[in-house]
CSV table of C-alpha atoms in Angstrom, one decimal:
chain,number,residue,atom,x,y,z
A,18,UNK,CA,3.2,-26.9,-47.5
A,19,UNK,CA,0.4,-25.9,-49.5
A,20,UNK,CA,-1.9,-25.5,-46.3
A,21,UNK,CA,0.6,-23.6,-44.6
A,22,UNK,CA,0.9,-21.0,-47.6
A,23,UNK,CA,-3.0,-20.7,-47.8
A,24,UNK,CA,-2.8,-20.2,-43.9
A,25,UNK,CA,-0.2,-17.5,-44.0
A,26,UNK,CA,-1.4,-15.1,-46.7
A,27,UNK,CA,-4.9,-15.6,-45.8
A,28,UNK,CA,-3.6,-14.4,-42.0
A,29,UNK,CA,-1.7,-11.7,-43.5
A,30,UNK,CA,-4.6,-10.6,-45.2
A,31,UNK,CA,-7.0,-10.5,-42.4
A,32,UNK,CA,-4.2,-8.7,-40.0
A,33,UNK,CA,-2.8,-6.0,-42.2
A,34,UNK,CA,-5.4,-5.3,-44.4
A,35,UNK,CA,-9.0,-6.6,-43.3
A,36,UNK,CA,-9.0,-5.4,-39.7
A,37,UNK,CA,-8.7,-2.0,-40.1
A,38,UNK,CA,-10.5,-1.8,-43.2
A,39,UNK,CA,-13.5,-3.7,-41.1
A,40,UNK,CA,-13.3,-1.3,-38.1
A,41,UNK,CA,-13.7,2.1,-41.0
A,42,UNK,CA,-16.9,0.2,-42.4
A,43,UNK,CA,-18.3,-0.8,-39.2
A,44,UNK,CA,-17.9,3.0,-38.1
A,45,UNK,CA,-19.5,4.5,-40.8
A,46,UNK,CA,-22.3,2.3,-40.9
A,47,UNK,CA,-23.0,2.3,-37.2
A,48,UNK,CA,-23.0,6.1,-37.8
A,49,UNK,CA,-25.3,5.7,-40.6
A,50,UNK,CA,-28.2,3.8,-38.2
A,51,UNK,CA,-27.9,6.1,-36.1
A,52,UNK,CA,-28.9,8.8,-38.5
A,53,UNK,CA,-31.5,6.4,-39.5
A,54,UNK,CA,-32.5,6.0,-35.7
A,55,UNK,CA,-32.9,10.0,-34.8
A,56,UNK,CA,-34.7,10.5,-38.1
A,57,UNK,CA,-37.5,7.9,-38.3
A,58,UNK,CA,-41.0,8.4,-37.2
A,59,UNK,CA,-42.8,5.4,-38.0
A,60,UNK,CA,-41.7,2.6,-35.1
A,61,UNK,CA,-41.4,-0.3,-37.2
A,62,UNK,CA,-38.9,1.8,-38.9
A,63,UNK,CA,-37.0,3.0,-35.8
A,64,UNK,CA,-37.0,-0.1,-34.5
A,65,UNK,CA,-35.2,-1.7,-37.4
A,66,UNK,CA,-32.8,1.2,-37.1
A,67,UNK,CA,-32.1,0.7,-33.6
A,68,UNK,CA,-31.2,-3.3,-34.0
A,69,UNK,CA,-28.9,-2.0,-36.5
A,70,UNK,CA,-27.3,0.7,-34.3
A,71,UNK,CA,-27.0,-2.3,-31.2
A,72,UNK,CA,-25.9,-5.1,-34.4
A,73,UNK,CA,-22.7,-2.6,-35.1
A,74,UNK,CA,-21.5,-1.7,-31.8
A,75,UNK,CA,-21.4,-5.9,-31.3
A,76,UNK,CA,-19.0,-5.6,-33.8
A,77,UNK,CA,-17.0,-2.5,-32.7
A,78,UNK,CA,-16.7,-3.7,-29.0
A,79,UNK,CA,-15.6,-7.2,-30.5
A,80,UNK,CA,-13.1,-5.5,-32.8
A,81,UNK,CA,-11.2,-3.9,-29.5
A,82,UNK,CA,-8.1,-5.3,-28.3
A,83,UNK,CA,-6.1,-4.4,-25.2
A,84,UNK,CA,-3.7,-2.0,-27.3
A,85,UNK,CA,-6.5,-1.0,-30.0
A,86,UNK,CA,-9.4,1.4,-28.5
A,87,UNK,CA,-11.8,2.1,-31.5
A,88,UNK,CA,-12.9,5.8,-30.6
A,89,UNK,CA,-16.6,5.4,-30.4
A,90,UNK,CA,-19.6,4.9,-28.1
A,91,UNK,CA,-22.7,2.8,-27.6
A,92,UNK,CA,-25.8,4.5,-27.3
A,93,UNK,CA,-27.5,4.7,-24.2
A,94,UNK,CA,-30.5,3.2,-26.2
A,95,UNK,CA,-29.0,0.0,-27.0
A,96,UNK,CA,-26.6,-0.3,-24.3
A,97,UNK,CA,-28.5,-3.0,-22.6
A,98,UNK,CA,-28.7,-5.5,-25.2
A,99,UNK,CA,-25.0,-4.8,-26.6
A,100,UNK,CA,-23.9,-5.8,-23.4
A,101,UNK,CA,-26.1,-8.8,-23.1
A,102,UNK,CA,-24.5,-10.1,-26.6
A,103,UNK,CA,-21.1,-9.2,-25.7
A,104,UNK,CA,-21.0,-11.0,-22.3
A,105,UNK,CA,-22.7,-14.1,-24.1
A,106,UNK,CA,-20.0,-13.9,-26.9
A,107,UNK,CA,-17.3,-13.7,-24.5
A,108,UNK,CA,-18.7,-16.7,-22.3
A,109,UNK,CA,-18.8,-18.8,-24.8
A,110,UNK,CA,-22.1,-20.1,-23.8
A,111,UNK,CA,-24.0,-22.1,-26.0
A,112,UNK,CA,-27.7,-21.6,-27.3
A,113,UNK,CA,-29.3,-18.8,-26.1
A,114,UNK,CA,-32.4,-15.8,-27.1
A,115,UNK,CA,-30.3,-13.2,-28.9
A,116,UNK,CA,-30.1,-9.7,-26.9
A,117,UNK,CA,-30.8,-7.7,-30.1
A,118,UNK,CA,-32.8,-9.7,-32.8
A,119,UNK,CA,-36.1,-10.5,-30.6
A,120,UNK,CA,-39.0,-8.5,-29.2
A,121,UNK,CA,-39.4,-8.7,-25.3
A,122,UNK,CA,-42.5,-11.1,-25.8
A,123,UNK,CA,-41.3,-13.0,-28.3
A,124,UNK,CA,-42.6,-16.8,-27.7
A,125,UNK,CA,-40.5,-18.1,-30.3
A,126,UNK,CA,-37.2,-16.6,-30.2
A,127,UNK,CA,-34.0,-16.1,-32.5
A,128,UNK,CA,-31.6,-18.1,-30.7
A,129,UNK,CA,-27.7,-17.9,-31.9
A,130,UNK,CA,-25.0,-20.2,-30.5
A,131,UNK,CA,-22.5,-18.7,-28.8
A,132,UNK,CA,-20.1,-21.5,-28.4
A,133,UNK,CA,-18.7,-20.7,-31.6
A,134,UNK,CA,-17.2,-17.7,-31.1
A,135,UNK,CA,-14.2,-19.3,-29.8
A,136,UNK,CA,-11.1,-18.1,-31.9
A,137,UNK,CA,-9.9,-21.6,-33.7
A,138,UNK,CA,-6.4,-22.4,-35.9
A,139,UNK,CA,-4.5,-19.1,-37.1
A,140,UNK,CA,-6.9,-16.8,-35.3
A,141,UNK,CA,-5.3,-17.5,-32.1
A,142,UNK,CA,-2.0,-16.1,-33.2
A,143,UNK,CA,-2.5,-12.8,-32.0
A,144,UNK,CA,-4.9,-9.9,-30.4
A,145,UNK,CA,-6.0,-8.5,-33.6
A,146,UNK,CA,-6.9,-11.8,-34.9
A,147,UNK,CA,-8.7,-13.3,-32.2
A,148,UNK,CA,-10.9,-10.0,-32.2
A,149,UNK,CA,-11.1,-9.8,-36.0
A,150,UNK,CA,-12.7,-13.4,-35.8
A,151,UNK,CA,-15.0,-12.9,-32.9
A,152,UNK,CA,-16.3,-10.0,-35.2
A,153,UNK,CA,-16.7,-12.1,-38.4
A,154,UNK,CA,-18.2,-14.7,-37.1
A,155,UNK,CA,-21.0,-11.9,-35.3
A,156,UNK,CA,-21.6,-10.9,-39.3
A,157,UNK,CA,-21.4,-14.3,-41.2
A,158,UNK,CA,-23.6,-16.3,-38.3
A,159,UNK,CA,-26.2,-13.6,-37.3
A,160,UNK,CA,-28.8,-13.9,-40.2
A,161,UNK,CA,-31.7,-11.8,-40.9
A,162,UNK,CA,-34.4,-14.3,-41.4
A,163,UNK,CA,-37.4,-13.6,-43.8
A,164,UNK,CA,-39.5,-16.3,-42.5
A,165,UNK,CA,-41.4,-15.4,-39.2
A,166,UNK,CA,-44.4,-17.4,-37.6
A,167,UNK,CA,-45.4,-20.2,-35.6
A,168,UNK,CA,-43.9,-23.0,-37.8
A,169,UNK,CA,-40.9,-20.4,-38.1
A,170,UNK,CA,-37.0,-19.8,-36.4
A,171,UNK,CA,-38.8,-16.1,-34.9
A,172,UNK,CA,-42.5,-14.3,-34.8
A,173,UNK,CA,-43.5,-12.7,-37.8
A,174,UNK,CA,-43.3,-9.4,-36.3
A,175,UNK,CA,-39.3,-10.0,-35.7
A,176,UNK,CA,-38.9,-11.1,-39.4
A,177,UNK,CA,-40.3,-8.4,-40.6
A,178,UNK,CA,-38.1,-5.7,-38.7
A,179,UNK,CA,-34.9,-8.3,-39.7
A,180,UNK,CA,-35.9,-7.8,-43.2
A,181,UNK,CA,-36.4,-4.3,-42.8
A,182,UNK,CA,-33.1,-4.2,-41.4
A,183,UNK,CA,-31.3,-5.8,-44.1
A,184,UNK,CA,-32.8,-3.6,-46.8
A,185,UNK,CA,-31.9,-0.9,-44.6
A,186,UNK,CA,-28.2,-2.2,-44.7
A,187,UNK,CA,-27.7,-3.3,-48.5
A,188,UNK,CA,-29.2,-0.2,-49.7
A,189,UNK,CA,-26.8,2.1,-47.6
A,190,UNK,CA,-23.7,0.3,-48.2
A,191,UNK,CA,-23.5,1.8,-51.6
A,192,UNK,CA,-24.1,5.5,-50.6
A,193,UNK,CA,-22.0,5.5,-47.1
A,194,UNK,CA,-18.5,7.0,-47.3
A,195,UNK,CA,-15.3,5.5,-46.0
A,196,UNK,CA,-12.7,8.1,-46.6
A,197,UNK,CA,-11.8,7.1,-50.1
A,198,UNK,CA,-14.5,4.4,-50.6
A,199,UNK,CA,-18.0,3.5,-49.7
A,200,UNK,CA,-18.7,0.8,-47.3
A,201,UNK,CA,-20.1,-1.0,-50.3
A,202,UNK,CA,-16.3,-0.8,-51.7
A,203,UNK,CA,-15.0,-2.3,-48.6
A,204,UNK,CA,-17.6,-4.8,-48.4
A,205,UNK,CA,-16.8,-6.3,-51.6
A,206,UNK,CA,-13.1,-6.7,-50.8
A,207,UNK,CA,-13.2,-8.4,-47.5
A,208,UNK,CA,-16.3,-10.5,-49.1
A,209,UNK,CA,-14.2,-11.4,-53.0
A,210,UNK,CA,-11.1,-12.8,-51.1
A,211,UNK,CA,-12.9,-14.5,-48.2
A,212,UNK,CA,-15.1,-16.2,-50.4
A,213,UNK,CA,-11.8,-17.1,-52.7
A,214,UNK,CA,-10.3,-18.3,-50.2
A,215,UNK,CA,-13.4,-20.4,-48.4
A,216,UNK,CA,-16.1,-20.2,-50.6
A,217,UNK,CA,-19.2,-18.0,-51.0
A,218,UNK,CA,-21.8,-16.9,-48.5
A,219,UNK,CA,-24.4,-19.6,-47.9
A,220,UNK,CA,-27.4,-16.8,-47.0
A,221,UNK,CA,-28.4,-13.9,-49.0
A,222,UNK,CA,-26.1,-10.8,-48.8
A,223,UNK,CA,-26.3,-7.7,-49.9
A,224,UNK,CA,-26.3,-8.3,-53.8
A,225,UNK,CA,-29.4,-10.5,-53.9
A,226,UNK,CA,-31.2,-7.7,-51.6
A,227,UNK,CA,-30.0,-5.0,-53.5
A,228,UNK,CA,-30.8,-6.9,-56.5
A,229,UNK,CA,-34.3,-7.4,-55.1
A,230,UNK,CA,-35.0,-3.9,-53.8
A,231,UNK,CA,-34.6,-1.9,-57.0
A,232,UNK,CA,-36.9,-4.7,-58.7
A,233,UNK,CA,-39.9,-4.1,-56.5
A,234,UNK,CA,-39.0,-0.2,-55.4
A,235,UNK,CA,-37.1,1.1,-58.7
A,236,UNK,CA,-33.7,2.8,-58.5
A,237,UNK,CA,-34.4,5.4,-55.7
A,238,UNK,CA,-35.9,3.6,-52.3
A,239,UNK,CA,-37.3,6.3,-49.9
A,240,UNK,CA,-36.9,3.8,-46.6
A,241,UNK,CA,-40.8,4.8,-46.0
A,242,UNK,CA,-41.9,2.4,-48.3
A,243,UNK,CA,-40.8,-0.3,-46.3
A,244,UNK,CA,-43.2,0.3,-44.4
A,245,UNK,CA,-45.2,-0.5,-46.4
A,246,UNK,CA,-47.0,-3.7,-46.2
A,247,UNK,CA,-47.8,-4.5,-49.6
A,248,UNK,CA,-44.3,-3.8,-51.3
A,249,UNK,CA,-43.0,-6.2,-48.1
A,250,UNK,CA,-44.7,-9.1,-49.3
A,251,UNK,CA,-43.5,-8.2,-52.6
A,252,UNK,CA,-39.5,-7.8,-51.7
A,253,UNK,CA,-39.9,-11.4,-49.1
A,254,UNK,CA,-41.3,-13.4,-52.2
A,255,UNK,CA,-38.6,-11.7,-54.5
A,256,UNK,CA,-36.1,-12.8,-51.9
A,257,UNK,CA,-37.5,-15.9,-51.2
């Protein structure tokens, strides 16, 4: 009985509250990159930016159901790859490179496995569910790994535009606006009861990084100086 009540308001949660909530957030960030995307100059910068732009519209296009069009579109500039992740994600297939997360020459590369995107106990109850899992499972499983080399998970070049991209993230959350909120607001919601419910994040999230950033940048981070090689070293070692 005690499972079942878990079950239920946990479901209720994530269907009446959470999906919606995710789809505003995952808007406005995806809107933020692409700001980010149009305004950098430097290309380790832009390309960060762009993962991010193609690592939100994953989301959105996994967020759609058959009766629930999210009114937005996936730059041409990432199209590609968002497709790539999506049709992997919907095959269920199981290791393979990620579309988004690796450079074309990569000669080790960030492999996710895609078996387990298959919607599992009450997320097969309904259209919203199933896609509000698939999407959940894109954010909680695709990490943004610090370490990059040839005893590493990725080349050191990917690492460094992942951890680029996660500053990029965690810094922006606070300042972006959802209507009411910020996407940090909403971030902290889904992330307090999800993590009441079945436990806290394993990986870093945005508090240690935004935790980390303002001790090796100060308050105000002009996204230049992570570009910065130097102050890089300093935030991985901070993270680490």
């Amino acid at each position: 009985l005690y499972h079942i009540q878990f079950n239920e308001i946990l479901k209720r949660i994530e269907e009446e509250e959470f999906y919606s909530q995710l789809i505003d957030m995952s808007l406005a960030m995806l809107q933020r990159a692409e700001i980010d995307y149009q305004a950098f100059t430097r290309p380790i910068l832009k390309e960060a930016a762009r993962r991010n732009v193609a690592y939100f519209a994953v989301a959105l296009s996994l967020l759609q159901t058959p009766s629930n069009k999210i009114d937005f579109d996936v730059p041409g500039y990432v199209k590609k790859e968002v497709n790539e992740e999506i049709n992997n994600i919907q095959a269920h297939r199981g290791f393979a490179a990620s579309a988004i997360f690796n450079s074309p020459d990569s000669r080790n590369p960030y492999e996710e496995d895609y078996s387990q995107y298959v919607p599992r106990g009450h997320y097969t109850r309904s259209d919203i569910l199933k896609s509000y899992f698939k999407a959940m499972m894109w954010y909680g499983r695709m990490a943004f790994l610090l370490k990059g080399g040839d005893d590493a998970l990725i080349s050191e070049e990917d690492a460094e535009i992942a951890t680029i991209q996660a500053s990029l993230i965690s810094a922006e959350l606070p300042g972006v606006k959802v209507a009411d909120y910020t996407a940090k607001d909403i971030w902290d919601r889904i992330y307090a009861v999800t993590a009441f419910f079945v436990g806290t994040a394993d990986d870093l999230t945005p508090y240690e990084y935004l935790t980390a950033l303002e001790k090796v940048f100060g308050q105000d981070l002009a996204p230049n100086q992570l570009a910065a090689e130097d102050k890089m070293l300093e935030l991985k070692a901070e993270l680490a």
